């Protein structure tokens, strides 16, 4: 069968940050000439065997992903950010202005999460998030509202300051159970999914008028 629909995406559609977690999935075949979008499906279904069929060269290959490395890296970032925020560290909420990646309502929610205790957050608008630009801001913690894959794929390049996603700041502040622990689960890839939690761009669209930051 086809990949289940992750509304508002089309049936079978997968993005680099949005892919469904399919119960009891043993294997899947992804039709593409690259890996980026496929990796989201792999992260959402870490126990499934992944194959990629390239229609241009008419070849099928088995693909691998370093789930352990990714999960450990993101866990370290969350735990480091949690400690820094609890100590009142400085934080920057990055509002990605490229296309439709950023969401002002979600940025506002992220700021509220950061400022639940003694930390304060400032909002920085940025069209292109690059490690050198982030380092120049000199914050203890960054939370980016643009594309979760920016944190997952090169968050370690920002230096010693963790670069979290909206989902990860929910974990850091204790509002969502972590993907590790006694009952480990897949790292959610549901940024645009309508059934995502408060960290999702689609869920942040709901509600009344947005006030200024």
Tab-separated table of C-alpha atoms in Angstrom:
chain	number	residue	atom	x	y	z
A	1	UNK	CA	0.000	0.000	0.000
A	2	UNK	CA	0.905	3.673	-0.227
A	3	UNK	CA	2.295	5.776	2.595
A	4	UNK	CA	-0.603	6.865	4.866
A	5	UNK	CA	-1.666	10.467	4.463
A	6	UNK	CA	-0.231	12.959	6.934
A	7	UNK	CA	-2.762	15.761	6.469
A	8	UNK	CA	-2.565	18.438	5.156
A	9	UNK	CA	-0.079	16.709	2.837
A	10	UNK	CA	-1.378	14.770	-0.148
A	11	UNK	CA	-1.763	10.971	0.079
A	12	UNK	CA	1.670	9.400	-0.226
A	13	UNK	CA	3.461	12.748	0.132
A	14	UNK	CA	6.454	12.972	2.467
A	15	UNK	CA	8.531	16.037	3.331
A	16	UNK	CA	11.960	16.238	4.887
A	17	UNK	CA	10.335	17.250	8.177
A	18	UNK	CA	6.975	15.455	7.930
A	19	UNK	CA	6.399	11.726	7.540
A	20	UNK	CA	3.906	9.355	9.176
A	21	UNK	CA	4.873	6.756	11.741
A	22	UNK	CA	3.310	3.521	10.474
A	23	UNK	CA	2.556	0.816	13.084
A	24	UNK	CA	4.052	-2.629	12.438
A	25	UNK	CA	5.886	-1.468	9.326
A	26	UNK	CA	8.524	-4.007	8.299
A	27	UNK	CA	9.825	-2.375	5.125
A	28	UNK	CA	9.065	0.349	2.610
A	29	UNK	CA	10.180	1.421	-0.856
A	30	UNK	CA	10.717	5.132	-1.459
A	31	UNK	CA	10.713	6.388	-5.055
A	32	UNK	CA	13.183	9.257	-5.369
A	33	UNK	CA	16.553	10.205	-6.789
A	34	UNK	CA	17.782	11.508	-3.416
A	35	UNK	CA	17.614	10.748	0.300
A	36	UNK	CA	16.508	13.940	2.043
A	37	UNK	CA	12.750	13.328	2.135
A	38	UNK	CA	13.254	9.606	2.549
A	39	UNK	CA	15.282	10.193	5.708
A	40	UNK	CA	12.192	11.671	7.389
A	41	UNK	CA	10.344	8.411	6.720
A	42	UNK	CA	13.314	6.477	8.090
A	43	UNK	CA	13.441	8.567	11.272
A	44	UNK	CA	9.700	8.182	11.832
A	45	UNK	CA	9.964	4.404	11.332
A	46	UNK	CA	13.390	3.421	12.704
A	47	UNK	CA	12.664	-0.317	12.801
A	48	UNK	CA	11.623	-0.603	9.162
A	49	UNK	CA	13.985	-1.696	6.405
A	50	UNK	CA	14.262	1.095	3.834
A	51	UNK	CA	14.732	0.732	0.090
A	52	UNK	CA	15.036	3.549	-2.422
A	53	UNK	CA	14.113	3.168	-6.073
A	54	UNK	CA	15.670	5.733	-8.400
A	55	UNK	CA	13.403	6.015	-11.480
A	56	UNK	CA	16.064	7.830	-13.487
A	57	UNK	CA	18.645	5.061	-13.368
A	58	UNK	CA	16.101	2.305	-12.634
A	59	UNK	CA	17.985	0.987	-9.622
A	60	UNK	CA	16.833	-0.047	-6.156
A	61	UNK	CA	19.196	0.138	-3.189
A	62	UNK	CA	18.844	-0.474	0.515
A	63	UNK	CA	19.426	2.689	2.533
A	64	UNK	CA	20.774	3.005	6.076
A	65	UNK	CA	20.450	5.796	8.632
A	66	UNK	CA	22.420	6.384	11.834
A	67	UNK	CA	19.423	6.367	14.171
A	68	UNK	CA	21.557	5.851	17.282
A	69	UNK	CA	23.860	8.748	16.464
A	70	UNK	CA	20.997	11.111	15.641
A	71	UNK	CA	19.002	10.244	18.745
A	72	UNK	CA	22.027	10.568	21.018
A	73	UNK	CA	23.016	13.885	19.459
A	74	UNK	CA	19.536	15.358	19.852
A	75	UNK	CA	19.221	14.014	23.395
A	76	UNK	CA	22.491	15.712	24.323
A	77	UNK	CA	21.238	18.996	22.831
A	78	UNK	CA	17.958	18.817	24.770
A	79	UNK	CA	19.628	17.965	28.068
A	80	UNK	CA	22.227	20.708	27.618
A	81	UNK	CA	19.526	23.253	26.761
A	82	UNK	CA	17.421	22.196	29.746
A	83	UNK	CA	20.286	22.839	32.125
A	84	UNK	CA	21.129	26.193	30.608
A	85	UNK	CA	17.517	27.388	30.659
A	86	UNK	CA	17.070	26.269	34.261
A	87	UNK	CA	20.118	28.377	35.160
A	88	UNK	CA	18.598	31.421	33.461
A	89	UNK	CA	20.703	31.277	30.311
A	90	UNK	CA	20.115	33.576	27.371
A	91	UNK	CA	18.009	32.234	24.514
A	92	UNK	CA	17.207	33.236	20.956
A	93	UNK	CA	14.056	32.164	19.116
A	94	UNK	CA	14.936	32.113	15.427
A	95	UNK	CA	12.078	32.980	13.066
A	96	UNK	CA	12.862	31.568	9.620
A	97	UNK	CA	11.555	33.950	6.962
A	98	UNK	CA	12.327	31.767	3.930
A	99	UNK	CA	9.096	30.809	2.171
A	100	UNK	CA	6.492	29.338	4.525
A	101	UNK	CA	8.914	27.639	6.901
A	102	UNK	CA	8.485	30.059	9.790
A	103	UNK	CA	5.261	30.576	11.704
A	104	UNK	CA	4.791	33.664	13.928
A	105	UNK	CA	2.258	31.906	16.131
A	106	UNK	CA	4.679	29.049	16.758
A	107	UNK	CA	7.500	31.494	17.472
A	108	UNK	CA	5.290	33.152	20.098
A	109	UNK	CA	4.609	29.754	21.682
A	110	UNK	CA	8.328	28.921	21.700
A	111	UNK	CA	9.099	32.219	23.448
A	112	UNK	CA	6.489	31.419	26.104
A	113	UNK	CA	8.077	28.019	26.698
A	114	UNK	CA	11.555	29.506	27.008
A	115	UNK	CA	10.396	32.166	29.462
A	116	UNK	CA	8.490	29.828	31.807
A	117	UNK	CA	11.226	30.165	34.419
A	118	UNK	CA	14.073	32.641	34.716
A	119	UNK	CA	15.267	32.654	31.105
A	120	UNK	CA	14.460	35.422	28.676
A	121	UNK	CA	14.189	35.079	24.915
A	122	UNK	CA	14.715	37.480	22.068
A	123	UNK	CA	13.325	36.878	18.600
A	124	UNK	CA	15.635	37.125	15.600
A	125	UNK	CA	14.319	36.978	12.028
A	126	UNK	CA	16.633	35.207	9.614
A	127	UNK	CA	16.112	34.132	5.995
A	128	UNK	CA	19.014	31.685	5.995
A	129	UNK	CA	20.111	29.994	9.195
A	130	UNK	CA	23.862	29.452	9.075
A	131	UNK	CA	26.189	28.356	11.907
A	132	UNK	CA	28.379	31.458	11.593
A	133	UNK	CA	25.383	33.778	11.876
A	134	UNK	CA	24.074	31.948	14.920
A	135	UNK	CA	27.439	31.993	16.674
A	136	UNK	CA	27.570	35.774	16.210
A	137	UNK	CA	24.381	36.124	18.291
A	138	UNK	CA	26.172	34.713	21.333
A	139	UNK	CA	23.183	32.979	22.968
A	140	UNK	CA	23.306	30.026	25.356
A	141	UNK	CA	20.375	28.285	23.638
A	142	UNK	CA	18.777	28.613	20.210
A	143	UNK	CA	15.332	27.391	19.186
A	144	UNK	CA	14.661	27.636	15.459
A	145	UNK	CA	11.241	27.845	13.860
A	146	UNK	CA	12.137	27.133	10.254
A	147	UNK	CA	12.867	23.494	9.447
A	148	UNK	CA	13.514	20.818	12.101
A	149	UNK	CA	16.095	19.229	9.825
A	150	UNK	CA	18.376	22.238	10.313
A	151	UNK	CA	18.813	21.164	13.935
A	152	UNK	CA	18.923	17.445	13.197
A	153	UNK	CA	21.345	17.631	10.263
A	154	UNK	CA	23.818	20.297	11.366
A	155	UNK	CA	22.858	21.459	14.841
A	156	UNK	CA	26.239	20.295	16.139
A	157	UNK	CA	27.993	22.840	13.907
A	158	UNK	CA	26.711	25.821	15.908
A	159	UNK	CA	29.369	25.237	18.547
A	160	UNK	CA	28.608	24.354	22.142
A	161	UNK	CA	25.220	26.147	22.138
A	162	UNK	CA	22.340	23.715	21.468
A	163	UNK	CA	20.051	24.421	18.525
A	164	UNK	CA	16.616	22.993	19.345
A	165	UNK	CA	13.451	22.448	17.354
A	166	UNK	CA	10.022	23.508	18.711
A	167	UNK	CA	9.382	19.860	19.621
A	168	UNK	CA	12.655	19.614	21.510
A	169	UNK	CA	11.965	22.724	23.595
A	170	UNK	CA	8.716	21.044	24.688
A	171	UNK	CA	10.804	18.073	25.856
A	172	UNK	CA	13.386	20.330	27.511
A	173	UNK	CA	10.682	22.120	29.491
A	174	UNK	CA	9.029	18.850	30.554
A	175	UNK	CA	5.759	19.229	28.642
A	176	UNK	CA	6.341	16.178	26.436
A	177	UNK	CA	7.903	12.833	27.272
A	178	UNK	CA	11.277	12.338	25.648
A	179	UNK	CA	11.851	9.814	22.874
A	180	UNK	CA	14.384	8.040	25.089
A	181	UNK	CA	13.930	6.410	28.507
A	182	UNK	CA	12.005	3.386	29.725
A	183	UNK	CA	9.669	3.373	26.715
A	184	UNK	CA	11.767	4.642	23.779
A	185	UNK	CA	9.849	5.640	20.673
A	186	UNK	CA	10.465	7.081	17.250
A	187	UNK	CA	11.592	10.671	16.967
A	188	UNK	CA	8.460	12.422	15.606
A	189	UNK	CA	8.652	13.882	12.112
A	190	UNK	CA	5.365	15.799	12.091
A	191	UNK	CA	6.230	19.475	11.713
A	192	UNK	CA	3.446	20.176	9.181
A	193	UNK	CA	1.051	17.411	10.258
A	194	UNK	CA	-2.345	18.576	11.520
A	195	UNK	CA	-2.300	16.043	14.354
A	196	UNK	CA	1.069	17.221	15.697
A	197	UNK	CA	1.353	18.634	19.190
A	198	UNK	CA	1.883	22.329	20.008
A	199	UNK	CA	5.306	22.142	18.331
A	200	UNK	CA	3.731	21.674	14.880
A	201	UNK	CA	3.406	24.492	12.375
A	202	UNK	CA	-0.136	23.436	11.423
A	203	UNK	CA	-1.356	23.240	15.016
A	204	UNK	CA	0.067	26.696	15.668
A	205	UNK	CA	-2.145	28.127	12.925
A	206	UNK	CA	-5.229	27.474	15.034
A	207	UNK	CA	-6.558	30.082	17.415
A	208	UNK	CA	-7.476	33.725	17.423
A	209	UNK	CA	-5.632	36.832	16.396
A	210	UNK	CA	-1.889	36.860	16.961
A	211	UNK	CA	-0.646	39.629	19.214
A	212	UNK	CA	2.752	41.217	18.743
A	213	UNK	CA	5.714	39.570	20.437
